[in-house]
Short mmCIF file of C-alpha atoms and ligand atoms in Angstrom, two decimals:
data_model
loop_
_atom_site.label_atom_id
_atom_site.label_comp_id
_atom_site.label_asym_id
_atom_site.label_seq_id
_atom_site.Cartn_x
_atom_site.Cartn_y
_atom_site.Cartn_z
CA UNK A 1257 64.59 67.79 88.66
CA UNK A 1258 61.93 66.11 86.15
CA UNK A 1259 60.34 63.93 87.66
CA UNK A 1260 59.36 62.24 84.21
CA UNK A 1261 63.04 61.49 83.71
CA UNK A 1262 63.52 59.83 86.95
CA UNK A 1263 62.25 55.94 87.22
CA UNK A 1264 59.59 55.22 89.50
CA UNK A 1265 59.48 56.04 93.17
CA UNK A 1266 59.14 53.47 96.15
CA UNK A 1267 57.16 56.12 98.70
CA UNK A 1268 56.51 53.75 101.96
CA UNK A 1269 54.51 55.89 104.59
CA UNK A 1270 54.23 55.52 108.68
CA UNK A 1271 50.64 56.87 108.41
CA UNK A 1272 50.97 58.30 112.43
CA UNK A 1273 48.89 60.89 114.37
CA UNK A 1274 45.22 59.91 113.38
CA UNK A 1275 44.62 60.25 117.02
CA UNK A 1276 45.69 63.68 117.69
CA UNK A 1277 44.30 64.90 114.97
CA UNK A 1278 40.79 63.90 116.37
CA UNK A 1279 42.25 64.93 119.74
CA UNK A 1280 43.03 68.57 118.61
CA UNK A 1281 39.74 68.75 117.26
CA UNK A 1282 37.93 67.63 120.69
CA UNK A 1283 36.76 64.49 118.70
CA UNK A 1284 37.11 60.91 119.44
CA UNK A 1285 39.94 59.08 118.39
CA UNK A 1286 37.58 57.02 115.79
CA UNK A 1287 37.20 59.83 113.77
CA UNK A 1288 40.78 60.33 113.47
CA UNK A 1289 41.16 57.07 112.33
CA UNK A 1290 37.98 57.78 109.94
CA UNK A 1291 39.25 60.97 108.45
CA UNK A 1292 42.84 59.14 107.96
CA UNK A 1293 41.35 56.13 105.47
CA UNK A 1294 39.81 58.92 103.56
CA UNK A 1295 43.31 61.06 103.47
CA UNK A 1296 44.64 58.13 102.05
CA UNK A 1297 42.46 57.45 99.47
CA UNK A 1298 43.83 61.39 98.40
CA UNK A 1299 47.16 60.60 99.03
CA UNK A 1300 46.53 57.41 96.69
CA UNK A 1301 45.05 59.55 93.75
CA UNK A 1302 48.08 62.60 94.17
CA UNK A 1303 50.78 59.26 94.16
CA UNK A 1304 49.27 57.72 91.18
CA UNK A 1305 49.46 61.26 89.46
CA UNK A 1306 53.34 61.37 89.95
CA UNK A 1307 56.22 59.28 89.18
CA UNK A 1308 55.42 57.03 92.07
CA UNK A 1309 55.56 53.14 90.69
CA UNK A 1310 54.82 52.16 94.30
CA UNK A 1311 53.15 53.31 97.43
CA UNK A 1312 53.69 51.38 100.66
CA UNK A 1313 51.57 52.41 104.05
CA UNK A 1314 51.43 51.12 107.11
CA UNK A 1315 47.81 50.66 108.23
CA UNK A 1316 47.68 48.45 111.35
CA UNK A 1317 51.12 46.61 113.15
CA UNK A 1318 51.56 43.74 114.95
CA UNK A 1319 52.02 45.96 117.85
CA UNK A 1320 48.55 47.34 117.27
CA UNK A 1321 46.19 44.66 118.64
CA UNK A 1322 46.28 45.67 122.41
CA UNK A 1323 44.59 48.65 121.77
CA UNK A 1324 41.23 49.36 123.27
CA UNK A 1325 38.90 46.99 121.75
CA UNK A 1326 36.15 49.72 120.30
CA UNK A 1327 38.94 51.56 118.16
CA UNK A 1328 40.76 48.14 116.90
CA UNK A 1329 37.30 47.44 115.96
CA UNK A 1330 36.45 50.53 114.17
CA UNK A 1331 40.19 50.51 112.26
CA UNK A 1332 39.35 46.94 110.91
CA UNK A 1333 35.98 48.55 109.26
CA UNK A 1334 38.03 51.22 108.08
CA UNK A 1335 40.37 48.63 106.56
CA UNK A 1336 37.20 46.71 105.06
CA UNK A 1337 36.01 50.20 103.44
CA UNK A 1338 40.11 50.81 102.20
CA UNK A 1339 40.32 47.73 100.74
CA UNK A 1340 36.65 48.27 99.21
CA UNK A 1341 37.91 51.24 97.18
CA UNK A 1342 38.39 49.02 93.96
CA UNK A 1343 36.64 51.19 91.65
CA UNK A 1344 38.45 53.89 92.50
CA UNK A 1345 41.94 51.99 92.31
CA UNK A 1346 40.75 50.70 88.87
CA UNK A 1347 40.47 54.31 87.76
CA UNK A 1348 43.58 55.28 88.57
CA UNK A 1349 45.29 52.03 87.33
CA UNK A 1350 46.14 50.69 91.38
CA UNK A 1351 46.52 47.36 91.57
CA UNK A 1352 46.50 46.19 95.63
CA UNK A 1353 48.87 44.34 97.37
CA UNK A 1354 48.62 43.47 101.63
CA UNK A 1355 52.15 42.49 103.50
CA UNK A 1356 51.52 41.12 106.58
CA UNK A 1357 51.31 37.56 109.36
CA UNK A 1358 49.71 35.27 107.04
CA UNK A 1359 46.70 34.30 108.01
CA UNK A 1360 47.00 30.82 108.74
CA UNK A 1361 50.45 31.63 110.49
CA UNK A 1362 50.01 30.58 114.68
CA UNK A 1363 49.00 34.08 116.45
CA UNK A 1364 47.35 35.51 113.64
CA UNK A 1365 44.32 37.61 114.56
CA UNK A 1366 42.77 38.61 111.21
CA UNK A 1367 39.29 38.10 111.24
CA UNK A 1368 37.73 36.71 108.67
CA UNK A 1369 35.78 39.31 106.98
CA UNK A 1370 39.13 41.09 106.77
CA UNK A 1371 41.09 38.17 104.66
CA UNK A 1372 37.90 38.38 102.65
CA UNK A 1373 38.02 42.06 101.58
CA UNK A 1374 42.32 41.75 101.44
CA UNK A 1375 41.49 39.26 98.79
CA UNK A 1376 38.83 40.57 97.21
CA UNK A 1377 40.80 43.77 96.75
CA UNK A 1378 44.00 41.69 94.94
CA UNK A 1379 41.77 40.28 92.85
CA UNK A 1380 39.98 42.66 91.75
CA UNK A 1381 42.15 45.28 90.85
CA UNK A 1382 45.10 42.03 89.31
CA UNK A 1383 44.74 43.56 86.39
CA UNK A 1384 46.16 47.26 86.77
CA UNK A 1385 49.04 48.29 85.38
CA UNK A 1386 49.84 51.58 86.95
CA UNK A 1387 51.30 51.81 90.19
CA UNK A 1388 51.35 49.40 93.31
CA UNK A 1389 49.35 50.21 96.04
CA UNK A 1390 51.12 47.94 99.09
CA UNK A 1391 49.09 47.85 102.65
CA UNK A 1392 50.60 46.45 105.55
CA UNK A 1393 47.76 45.27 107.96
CA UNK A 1394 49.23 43.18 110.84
CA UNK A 1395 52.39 43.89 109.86
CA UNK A 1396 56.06 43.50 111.99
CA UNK A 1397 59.22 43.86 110.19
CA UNK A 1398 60.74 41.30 112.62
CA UNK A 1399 58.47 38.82 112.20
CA UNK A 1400 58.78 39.29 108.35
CA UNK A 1401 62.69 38.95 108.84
CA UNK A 1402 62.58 36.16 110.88
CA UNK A 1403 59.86 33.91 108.51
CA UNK A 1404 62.48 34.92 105.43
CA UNK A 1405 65.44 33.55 107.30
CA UNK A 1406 63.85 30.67 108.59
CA UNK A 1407 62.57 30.11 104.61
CA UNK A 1408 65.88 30.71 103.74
CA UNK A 1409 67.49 28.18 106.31
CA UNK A 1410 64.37 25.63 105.12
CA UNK A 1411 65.78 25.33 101.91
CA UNK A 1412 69.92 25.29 101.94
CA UNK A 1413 72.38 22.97 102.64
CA UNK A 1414 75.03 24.00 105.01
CA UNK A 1415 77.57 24.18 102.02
CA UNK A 1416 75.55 27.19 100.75
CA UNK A 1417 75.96 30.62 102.43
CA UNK A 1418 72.31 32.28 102.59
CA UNK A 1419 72.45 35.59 100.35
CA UNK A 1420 70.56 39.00 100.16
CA UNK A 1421 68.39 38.16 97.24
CA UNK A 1422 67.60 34.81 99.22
CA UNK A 1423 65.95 36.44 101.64
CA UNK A 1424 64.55 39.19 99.89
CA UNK A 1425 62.90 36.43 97.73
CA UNK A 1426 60.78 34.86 100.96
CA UNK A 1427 59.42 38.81 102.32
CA UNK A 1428 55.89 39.16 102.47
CA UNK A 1429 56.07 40.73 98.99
CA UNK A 1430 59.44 40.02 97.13
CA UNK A 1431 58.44 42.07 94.49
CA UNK A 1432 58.38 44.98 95.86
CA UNK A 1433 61.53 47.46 95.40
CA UNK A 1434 63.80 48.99 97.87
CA UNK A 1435 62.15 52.01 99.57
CA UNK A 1436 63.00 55.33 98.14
CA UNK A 1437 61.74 57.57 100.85
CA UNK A 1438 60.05 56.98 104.12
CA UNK A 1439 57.52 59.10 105.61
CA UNK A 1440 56.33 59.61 109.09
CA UNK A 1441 53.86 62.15 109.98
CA UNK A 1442 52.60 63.47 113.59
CA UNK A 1443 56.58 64.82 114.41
CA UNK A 1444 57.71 61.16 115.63
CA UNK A 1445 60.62 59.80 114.27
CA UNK A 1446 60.40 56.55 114.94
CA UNK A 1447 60.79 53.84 112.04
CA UNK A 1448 57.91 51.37 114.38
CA UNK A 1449 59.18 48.05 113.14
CA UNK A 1450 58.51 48.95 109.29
CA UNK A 1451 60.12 47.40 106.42
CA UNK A 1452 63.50 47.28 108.19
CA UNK A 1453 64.83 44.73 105.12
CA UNK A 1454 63.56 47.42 102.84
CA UNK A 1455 64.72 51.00 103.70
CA UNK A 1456 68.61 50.40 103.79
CA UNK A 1457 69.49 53.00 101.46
CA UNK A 1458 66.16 54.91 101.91
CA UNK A 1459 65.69 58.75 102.80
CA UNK A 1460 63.37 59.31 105.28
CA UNK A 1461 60.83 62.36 105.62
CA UNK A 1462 59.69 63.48 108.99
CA UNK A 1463 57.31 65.73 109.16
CA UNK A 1464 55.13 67.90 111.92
CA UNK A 1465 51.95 67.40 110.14
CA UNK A 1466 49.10 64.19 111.32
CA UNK A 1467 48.55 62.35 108.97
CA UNK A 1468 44.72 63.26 108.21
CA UNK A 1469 46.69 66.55 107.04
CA UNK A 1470 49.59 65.10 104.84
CA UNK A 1471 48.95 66.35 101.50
CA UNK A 1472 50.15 66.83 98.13
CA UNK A 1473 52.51 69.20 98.51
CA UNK A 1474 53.53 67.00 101.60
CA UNK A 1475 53.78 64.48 99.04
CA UNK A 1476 56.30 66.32 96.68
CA UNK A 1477 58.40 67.47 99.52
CA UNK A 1478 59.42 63.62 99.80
CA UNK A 1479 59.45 62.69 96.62
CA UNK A 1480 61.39 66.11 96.51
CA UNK A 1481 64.09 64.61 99.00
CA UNK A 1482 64.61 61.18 96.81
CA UNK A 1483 66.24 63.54 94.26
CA UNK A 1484 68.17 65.91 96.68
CA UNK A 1485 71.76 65.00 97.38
C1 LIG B 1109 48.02 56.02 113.41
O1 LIG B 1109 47.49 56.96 114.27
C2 LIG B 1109 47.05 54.90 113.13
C3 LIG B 1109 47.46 53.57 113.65
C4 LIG B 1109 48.56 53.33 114.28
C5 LIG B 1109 46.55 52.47 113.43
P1 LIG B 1109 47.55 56.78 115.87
O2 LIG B 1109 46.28 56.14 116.31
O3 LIG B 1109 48.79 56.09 116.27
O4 LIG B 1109 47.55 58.31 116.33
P2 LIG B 1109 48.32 58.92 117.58
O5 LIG B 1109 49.76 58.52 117.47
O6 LIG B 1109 47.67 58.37 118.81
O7 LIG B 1109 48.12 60.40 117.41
C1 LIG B 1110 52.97 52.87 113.83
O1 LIG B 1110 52.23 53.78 114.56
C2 LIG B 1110 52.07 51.85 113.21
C3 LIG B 1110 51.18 52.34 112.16
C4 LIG B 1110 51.23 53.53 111.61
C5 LIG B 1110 50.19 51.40 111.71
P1 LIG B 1110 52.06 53.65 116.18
O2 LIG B 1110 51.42 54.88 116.64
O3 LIG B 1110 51.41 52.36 116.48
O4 LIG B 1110 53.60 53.57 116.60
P2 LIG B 1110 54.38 53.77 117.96
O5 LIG B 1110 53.94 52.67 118.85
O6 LIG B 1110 54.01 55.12 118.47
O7 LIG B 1110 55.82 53.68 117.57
MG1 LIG B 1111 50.65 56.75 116.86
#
């Protein structure tokens, strides 16, 4: 089908396997992690060059954090260096967006250098038009869920039943559209917690392939399915 036709795509990726990529490859887990930033930067580019209006990945969950120290440590840099990228997302018309705990939320475990380069990033790349780049970095669909409700419940009296674009209006980021597709890589099929409000009528791409490896024509096999019957 042409693409061109079709109105933009919501692509919102599990990016899984970073670790047995390295593992397959003798190498330590870091450079899994390493060599998955920089396959997303590709995968950012390819996206940008389709009819994809928005690109949502899953970078680090709330789950995440007991991990051994030394690679939580190395994934933040990698998130410092993702969310340093700006030139490259102004070339390509990205603007930025992070879903996530908010940072002055009780239990939040962002450091600081972190919340700088998130913001940074937003700012800095405000004024693209093309399409949204959305990075969810301590990120739990629950916890999203439950903050919206609560929101919701904050501001209603009891003669008012709570509705679907109430709560859509108090996610992390309420503009962002329903999910077209969902991808997980590495041959799990696990959703993980991710954007449970936001896939209801998704389709959802599993596929074999790490995601160090998941490349364009990966890409347009998903994008592929969002047209299929
Ligand atoms: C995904 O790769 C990256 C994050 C979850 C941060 P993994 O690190 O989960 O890789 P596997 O699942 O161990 O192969
Ligand atoms: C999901 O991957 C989270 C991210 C991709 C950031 P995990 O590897 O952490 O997921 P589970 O625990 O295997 O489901
Ligand atoms: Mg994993």
């Amino acid at each position: 089908m042409d693409q061109a036709k079709q109105s933009p795509i919501h692509i919102a990726c599990i990016m899984d396997g970073n670790g047995r990529w390295a593992k397959r490859r003798g190498l330590p887990r870091t450079e899994g992690h390493t060599a998955g930033e920089e396959n997303l930067a590709e995968v950012v580019r390819v996206c940008a060059s389709r009819n994809v209006g928005w690109l949502t990945v899953f970078g680090f969950s709330t789950e995440n954090w007991v991990r051994p120290p030394a690679e939580v440590k190395h994934i933040l840099s990698l998130h410092k260096r993702l969310f340093g990228r700006v030139e490259e997302l102004n070339a390509h018309n990205v603007r930025i967006q992070w879903i996530g705990r908010p940072f002055d939320e009780p239990g939040s475990k962002t450091p600081a250098f972190i919340q700088k380069a998130i913001l940074q990033a937003i700012e800095d790349t405000a004024h693209n038009t093309g399409m949204v780049l959305t990075v969810a970095f301590d990120y739990g669909s629950r916890a999203e869920l439950l903050r919206a409700a609560q929101r919701s419940r904050a501001s209603h009296n009891a003669s008012h039943d709570i509705s679907v674009a109430e709560i859509t209006s108090h996610m992390y980021a309420p503009n962002l559209p329903p999910v077209d597709v969902v991808v997980r890589t590495s041959g799990e099929s696990r959703i993980s917690n991710f954007m449970l409000w936001q896939i209801k009528g998704a389709k959802v791409y599993f596929t074999e392939r790490t995601w160090p490896d998941f490349d364009a024509r990966e890409i347009d096999n998903a994008l592929e399915l969002v047209h299929a019957r």
